[in-house]
Amino acid sequence: MDPPGSGVKTVYLALGSNLGDREKNLQQAIQALEVVRQSSIYETAPMLLEDQPWFLNQVVEIKTSLFPRQLLHHTQDIERVLGRKRTIVNGPRSIDIDILLYGQTIMSSDELTIPHPGMAQRRFVLEPLAELASTLRHPVLKRTIAQLLAGTKEQNVRPYNRPGL
Ligand code: ADP
Ligand code: MG
């Protein structure tokens, strides 16, 4: 819980990469974001557009005093700096940064929906998020991350073992 009255929020972000040096892309995003805690890395089959490389996915926790839209612009700047080019919808990307949860905030605009609308069905988000915050409650669905994870179907998500380790 964030202390009442403080402008600092605990935020969970989902990172994904399936282009270039995927591990390095995650690492560089983590550095740029000033991450407090991070999950382990998962390797995931692409869901929507299947003919593309597997993703590496990770969830990170940050503390921020930015407002939600400011935070989105900040994460979009980082995506740009790390070389993300928006070409094919749902296609390969060097880095994707999605805002999953922003404290207990619920909001929806053309630009930004929090909690992230896809998170409750996605194992590649819920598995890493459960490492960091399994008892945290989804502010809309009122269920914990562990409960949401237990309710999702099997998907192609596996722990990522660094090559050479
Ligand atoms: P996706 O993450 O769905 O693969 P993009 O990263 O290109 O695709 O995001 C598309 C748009 O989603 C962004 O331009 C952003 O305005 C919007 N968006 C809405 N809610 C969120 C959120 N919670 N986190 C990140 N982006 C979001
Ligand atoms: Mg995104």
PDB file of C-alpha atoms in Angstrom, residues 8 17-18 42 50 60 83 87 98 115 118 126 139 156:
ATOM      1  CA  VAL A   8       4.171   8.187  -4.873  1.00  0.00           C
ATOM      2  CA  SER A  17      10.576  -8.095 -26.509  1.00  0.00           C
ATOM      3  CA  ASN A  18      10.812 -10.389 -29.520  1.00  0.00           C
ATOM      4  CA  TYR A  42       9.473 -15.926 -19.224  1.00  0.00           C
ATOM      5  CA  GLU A  50       1.709 -16.204 -34.685  1.00  0.00           C
ATOM      6  CA  VAL A  60       8.636  -4.943 -12.963  1.00  0.00           C
ATOM      7  CA  GLY A  83      14.445   1.490 -31.113  1.00  0.00           C
ATOM      8  CA  THR A  87       5.119  -1.006 -38.211  1.00  0.00           C
ATOM      9  CA  ASP A  98       2.494  -1.711 -20.812  1.00  0.00           C
ATOM     10  CA  PRO A 115      -5.790  -1.674 -15.202  1.00  0.00           C
ATOM     11  CA  GLY A 118      -5.658  -7.676 -21.394  1.00  0.00           C
ATOM     12  CA  LEU A 126       0.000 -12.969 -14.537  1.00  0.00           C
ATOM     13  CA  PRO A 139      -9.206  -3.070  -8.460  1.00  0.00           C
ATOM     14  CA  ASN A 156       2.667 -21.356 -24.136  1.00  0.00           C
TER      15      ASN A 156
END
